[in-house]
């Protein structure tokens, strides 16, 4: 099945630093998504990318859909304590010959921000 | 608040038992997705329903089943529970059958003793 390799597994940074994480796959995806999960809550969609090469920002977050459709990165600029959480990449593909899609999640990046 | 409601928040039961997890999707969403989150497997897609009909199946065990009712709420039934079924179970919803799951509930934490 499809697998996503997300790195790094964890990051410990100082408040104010920039953060970068990425996902790669051997499979092509139609859409890349980035979610954030905080303790006791479900994942929250941060950014969705629909076209190869697309670069999208959401506040201090910037994400890109790789040209090959097999990778994506997420950058967080000027991190703050509330950025703490687990960040997941996810790849969405429409199953061939069907009218539905499947979402495959990466293993997550645990972000810790020290004030 | 995602608008997706899951009950109960916590469930503790024993091996061999059967439980039902409930999900009410965000208002206006017709698609419901179920995911299992565990430390070793991460977030795994289980099953999707759209407007009452099963749309897609993922890594769902035969001991598990789901349905979506006319009012669009969904239930995930887990039977003959094993220790390895202990996990967080999330429901997500979206408008259409081909849409990515946009809104996740806060999950049900299932603990098998």
Short mmCIF file of C-alpha atoms in Angstrom, two decimals:
data_model
loop_
_atom_site.label_atom_id
_atom_site.label_comp_id
_atom_site.label_asym_id
_atom_site.label_seq_id
_atom_site.Cartn_x
_atom_site.Cartn_y
_atom_site.Cartn_z
CA UNK A 1 0.00 0.00 0.00
CA UNK A 2 0.93 3.66 -0.14
CA UNK A 3 3.27 4.92 2.54
CA UNK A 4 4.38 8.38 3.49
CA UNK A 5 7.76 9.04 5.07
CA UNK A 6 7.53 12.11 7.28
CA UNK A 7 10.58 13.73 8.82
CA UNK A 8 11.80 14.66 11.26
CA UNK A 9 10.00 12.52 13.84
CA UNK A 10 10.41 15.23 16.47
CA UNK A 11 11.79 18.73 16.84
CA UNK A 12 12.76 20.77 19.89
CA UNK A 13 13.15 24.44 19.07
CA UNK A 14 13.32 27.84 20.73
CA UNK A 15 10.49 30.31 20.40
CA UNK A 16 11.07 32.52 17.37
CA UNK A 17 12.87 29.91 15.30
CA UNK A 18 11.64 28.70 11.93
CA UNK A 19 10.60 25.08 11.46
CA UNK A 20 10.64 22.86 8.40
CA UNK A 21 9.23 19.36 7.98
CA UNK A 22 8.59 17.25 4.93
CA UNK A 23 6.94 14.18 3.53
CA UNK A 24 7.97 11.92 0.70
CA UNK A 25 6.33 8.99 -0.97
CA UNK A 26 6.99 6.51 -3.73
CA UNK A 27 3.40 7.09 -4.93
CA UNK A 28 1.78 10.04 -6.65
CA UNK A 29 -0.98 11.91 -4.85
CA UNK A 30 -3.71 14.20 -6.21
CA UNK A 31 -3.75 16.35 -3.09
CA UNK A 32 -1.42 16.94 -0.17
CA UNK A 33 -2.76 18.07 3.18
CA UNK A 34 -1.17 19.15 6.42
CA UNK A 35 -2.95 18.67 9.77
CA UNK A 36 -2.08 19.62 13.34
CA UNK A 37 -3.16 17.57 16.33
CA UNK A 38 -3.10 18.77 19.93
CA UNK A 39 -3.53 16.53 22.98
CA UNK A 40 -7.08 15.32 23.46
CA UNK A 41 -8.24 16.65 20.11
CA UNK A 42 -8.65 15.45 16.57
CA UNK A 43 -6.48 16.59 13.66
CA UNK A 44 -7.19 20.07 12.37
CA UNK A 45 -6.65 20.83 8.69
CA UNK A 46 -4.02 23.56 8.23
CA UNK A 47 -3.33 23.67 4.52
CA UNK A 48 -4.52 21.77 1.44
CA UNK A 49 -2.50 21.67 -1.79
CA UNK A 50 -4.19 20.67 -5.04
CA UNK A 51 -1.71 21.25 -7.86
CA UNK A 52 1.88 20.14 -8.44
CA UNK A 53 4.23 22.99 -7.65
CA UNK A 54 1.57 24.89 -5.68
CA UNK A 55 2.87 27.04 -2.84
CA UNK A 56 0.28 28.07 -0.26
CA UNK A 57 0.47 30.14 2.91
CA UNK A 58 -1.79 30.30 5.93
CA UNK A 59 -0.45 32.95 8.31
CA UNK A 60 3.00 31.84 9.47
CA UNK A 61 2.58 28.49 7.72
CA UNK A 62 3.76 27.82 4.18
CA UNK A 63 3.44 24.52 2.35
CA UNK A 64 4.37 23.31 -1.11
CA UNK A 65 3.18 20.47 -3.32
CA UNK A 66 6.21 18.92 -4.98
CA UNK A 67 6.57 18.98 -8.76
CA UNK A 68 6.76 15.19 -8.91
CA UNK A 69 3.52 14.94 -6.84
CA UNK A 70 5.41 12.64 -4.48
CA UNK A 71 6.46 15.09 -1.80
CA UNK A 72 5.48 18.13 0.21
CA UNK A 73 6.99 20.38 2.84
CA UNK A 74 5.58 22.56 5.60
CA UNK A 75 7.40 25.57 7.04
CA UNK A 76 6.44 27.45 10.18
CA UNK A 77 8.06 30.83 10.62
CA UNK A 78 8.76 32.59 13.92
CA UNK A 79 7.42 29.76 16.06
CA UNK A 80 5.42 30.48 19.20
CA UNK A 81 4.55 28.23 22.17
CA UNK A 82 1.05 27.49 20.84
CA UNK A 83 2.60 25.85 17.76
CA UNK A 84 3.29 22.83 19.97
CA UNK A 85 1.60 19.67 18.72
CA UNK A 86 1.89 16.84 16.23
CA UNK A 87 1.93 17.79 12.57
CA UNK A 88 0.77 15.24 10.04
CA UNK A 89 1.13 15.24 6.31
CA UNK A 90 -1.46 13.31 4.34
CA UNK A 91 -1.74 12.34 0.72
CA UNK A 92 -5.09 12.02 -1.03
CA UNK A 93 -5.60 9.96 -4.16
CA UNK A 94 -8.71 9.14 -6.12
CA UNK A 95 -8.78 5.37 -6.56
CA UNK A 96 -8.64 4.55 -10.26
CA UNK A 97 -12.01 3.86 -11.85
CA UNK A 98 -13.90 4.85 -8.73
CA UNK A 99 -15.61 7.92 -7.38
CA UNK A 100 -13.93 7.93 -3.99
CA UNK A 101 -10.56 8.84 -2.59
CA UNK A 102 -8.29 7.58 0.15
CA UNK A 103 -6.21 9.58 2.60
CA UNK A 104 -2.87 8.21 3.77
CA UNK A 105 -1.22 9.86 6.77
CA UNK A 106 2.46 10.26 7.58
CA UNK A 107 3.73 9.20 11.00
CA UNK A 108 3.74 12.76 12.31
CA UNK A 109 6.30 15.29 13.53
CA UNK A 110 6.17 16.13 17.22
CA UNK A 111 6.99 19.81 17.69
CA UNK A 112 8.09 21.22 21.03
CA UNK A 113 8.68 24.96 21.37
CA UNK A 114 10.65 26.27 24.34
CA UNK A 115 9.73 29.81 25.43
CA UNK B 1 -14.94 23.49 17.29
CA UNK B 2 -14.97 21.26 14.20
CA UNK B 3 -18.71 20.63 14.37
CA UNK B 4 -18.13 16.86 14.43
CA UNK B 5 -19.40 15.22 17.62
CA UNK B 6 -18.17 11.88 18.88
CA UNK B 7 -19.47 9.92 21.84
CA UNK B 8 -18.38 8.61 24.20
CA UNK B 9 -15.04 10.34 24.80
CA UNK B 10 -13.67 7.39 26.73
CA UNK B 11 -14.61 3.73 26.78
CA UNK B 12 -13.10 1.04 28.95
CA UNK B 13 -14.08 -2.56 28.40
CA UNK B 14 -12.74 -6.09 28.46
CA UNK B 15 -11.51 -8.49 25.80
CA UNK B 16 -14.25 -10.30 23.94
CA UNK B 17 -16.77 -7.51 24.40
CA UNK B 18 -18.58 -5.41 21.82
CA UNK B 19 -18.82 -1.62 21.74
CA UNK B 20 -20.47 1.03 19.57
CA UNK B 21 -18.91 4.40 18.84
CA UNK B 22 -21.10 7.21 17.61
CA UNK B 23 -20.42 10.16 15.33
CA UNK B 24 -22.52 13.10 14.24
CA UNK B 25 -21.01 14.88 11.24
CA UNK B 26 -20.74 18.62 10.78
CA UNK B 27 -24.00 20.16 9.64
CA UNK B 28 -24.29 19.91 5.86
CA UNK B 29 -21.64 17.20 5.50
CA UNK B 30 -22.81 13.97 3.89
CA UNK B 31 -19.56 11.98 4.06
CA UNK B 32 -18.33 10.33 7.22
CA UNK B 33 -14.92 8.73 7.64
CA UNK B 34 -13.62 6.56 10.46
CA UNK B 35 -9.94 6.44 11.44
CA UNK B 36 -8.00 4.48 14.04
CA UNK B 37 -4.97 6.07 15.71
CA UNK B 38 -2.49 3.94 17.61
CA UNK B 39 1.13 4.44 18.61
CA UNK B 40 2.47 1.71 16.37
CA UNK B 41 0.22 2.14 13.32
CA UNK B 42 -0.42 5.88 13.34
CA UNK B 43 -3.62 7.17 11.73
CA UNK B 44 -5.23 4.45 9.64
CA UNK B 45 -8.30 4.85 7.46
CA UNK B 46 -11.04 2.36 8.29
CA UNK B 47 -14.13 3.13 6.26
CA UNK B 48 -16.12 5.89 4.54
CA UNK B 49 -19.87 6.38 4.16
CA UNK B 50 -21.62 8.87 1.94
CA UNK B 51 -25.32 9.65 2.35
CA UNK B 52 -25.99 6.30 3.96
CA UNK B 53 -23.96 4.11 1.63
CA UNK B 54 -20.54 2.58 2.09
CA UNK B 55 -18.06 4.29 -0.25
CA UNK B 56 -14.59 3.09 0.57
CA UNK B 57 -12.90 0.58 2.82
CA UNK B 58 -9.46 0.78 4.29
CA UNK B 59 -7.73 -1.37 6.89
CA UNK B 60 -10.91 -2.37 8.66
CA UNK B 61 -11.01 -5.73 10.40
CA UNK B 62 -13.87 -8.15 9.78
CA UNK B 63 -14.75 -7.82 13.49
CA UNK B 64 -15.50 -4.15 12.85
CA UNK B 65 -18.49 -2.77 11.01
CA UNK B 66 -20.09 0.60 10.50
CA UNK B 67 -23.24 2.19 9.18
CA UNK B 68 -24.62 5.62 8.43
CA UNK B 69 -28.22 6.36 9.28
CA UNK B 70 -30.79 8.52 7.43
CA UNK B 71 -30.05 11.44 9.76
CA UNK B 72 -26.39 11.05 8.64
CA UNK B 73 -24.98 10.09 12.00
CA UNK B 74 -22.70 7.07 11.90
CA UNK B 75 -21.85 4.24 14.24
CA UNK B 76 -18.72 2.11 14.33
CA UNK B 77 -19.25 -1.31 15.89
CA UNK B 78 -16.27 -3.19 17.28
CA UNK B 79 -16.78 -6.78 18.38
CA UNK B 80 -14.76 -9.61 19.91
CA UNK B 81 -12.43 -6.95 21.20
CA UNK B 82 -8.73 -7.71 21.62
CA UNK B 83 -6.05 -5.88 23.56
CA UNK B 84 -4.63 -4.57 20.29
CA UNK B 85 -7.86 -2.73 19.54
CA UNK B 86 -7.02 -0.19 22.21
CA UNK B 87 -6.66 3.07 20.31
CA UNK B 88 -8.16 6.44 19.54
CA UNK B 89 -11.00 6.26 17.03
CA UNK B 90 -11.70 9.40 15.06
CA UNK B 91 -14.62 10.33 12.91
CA UNK B 92 -14.27 12.97 10.20
CA UNK B 93 -16.74 14.49 7.78
CA UNK B 94 -16.85 16.37 4.51
CA UNK B 95 -19.48 17.52 2.07
CA UNK B 96 -19.00 15.21 -0.91
CA UNK B 97 -17.86 11.63 -1.48
CA UNK B 98 -14.64 12.67 -3.22
CA UNK B 99 -13.73 15.39 -0.72
CA UNK B 100 -10.87 14.99 1.68
CA UNK B 101 -11.95 14.69 5.33
CA UNK B 102 -11.99 18.32 6.40
CA UNK B 103 -13.36 18.19 9.93
CA UNK B 104 -12.35 15.72 12.61
CA UNK B 105 -14.07 15.01 15.90
CA UNK B 106 -12.13 14.81 19.15
CA UNK B 107 -12.15 11.03 19.10
CA UNK B 108 -13.16 8.17 21.35
CA UNK B 109 -10.38 6.64 23.41
CA UNK B 110 -10.98 2.90 23.67
CA UNK B 111 -9.11 0.97 26.34
CA UNK B 112 -9.31 -2.81 26.44
CA UNK B 113 -8.38 -4.41 29.76
#
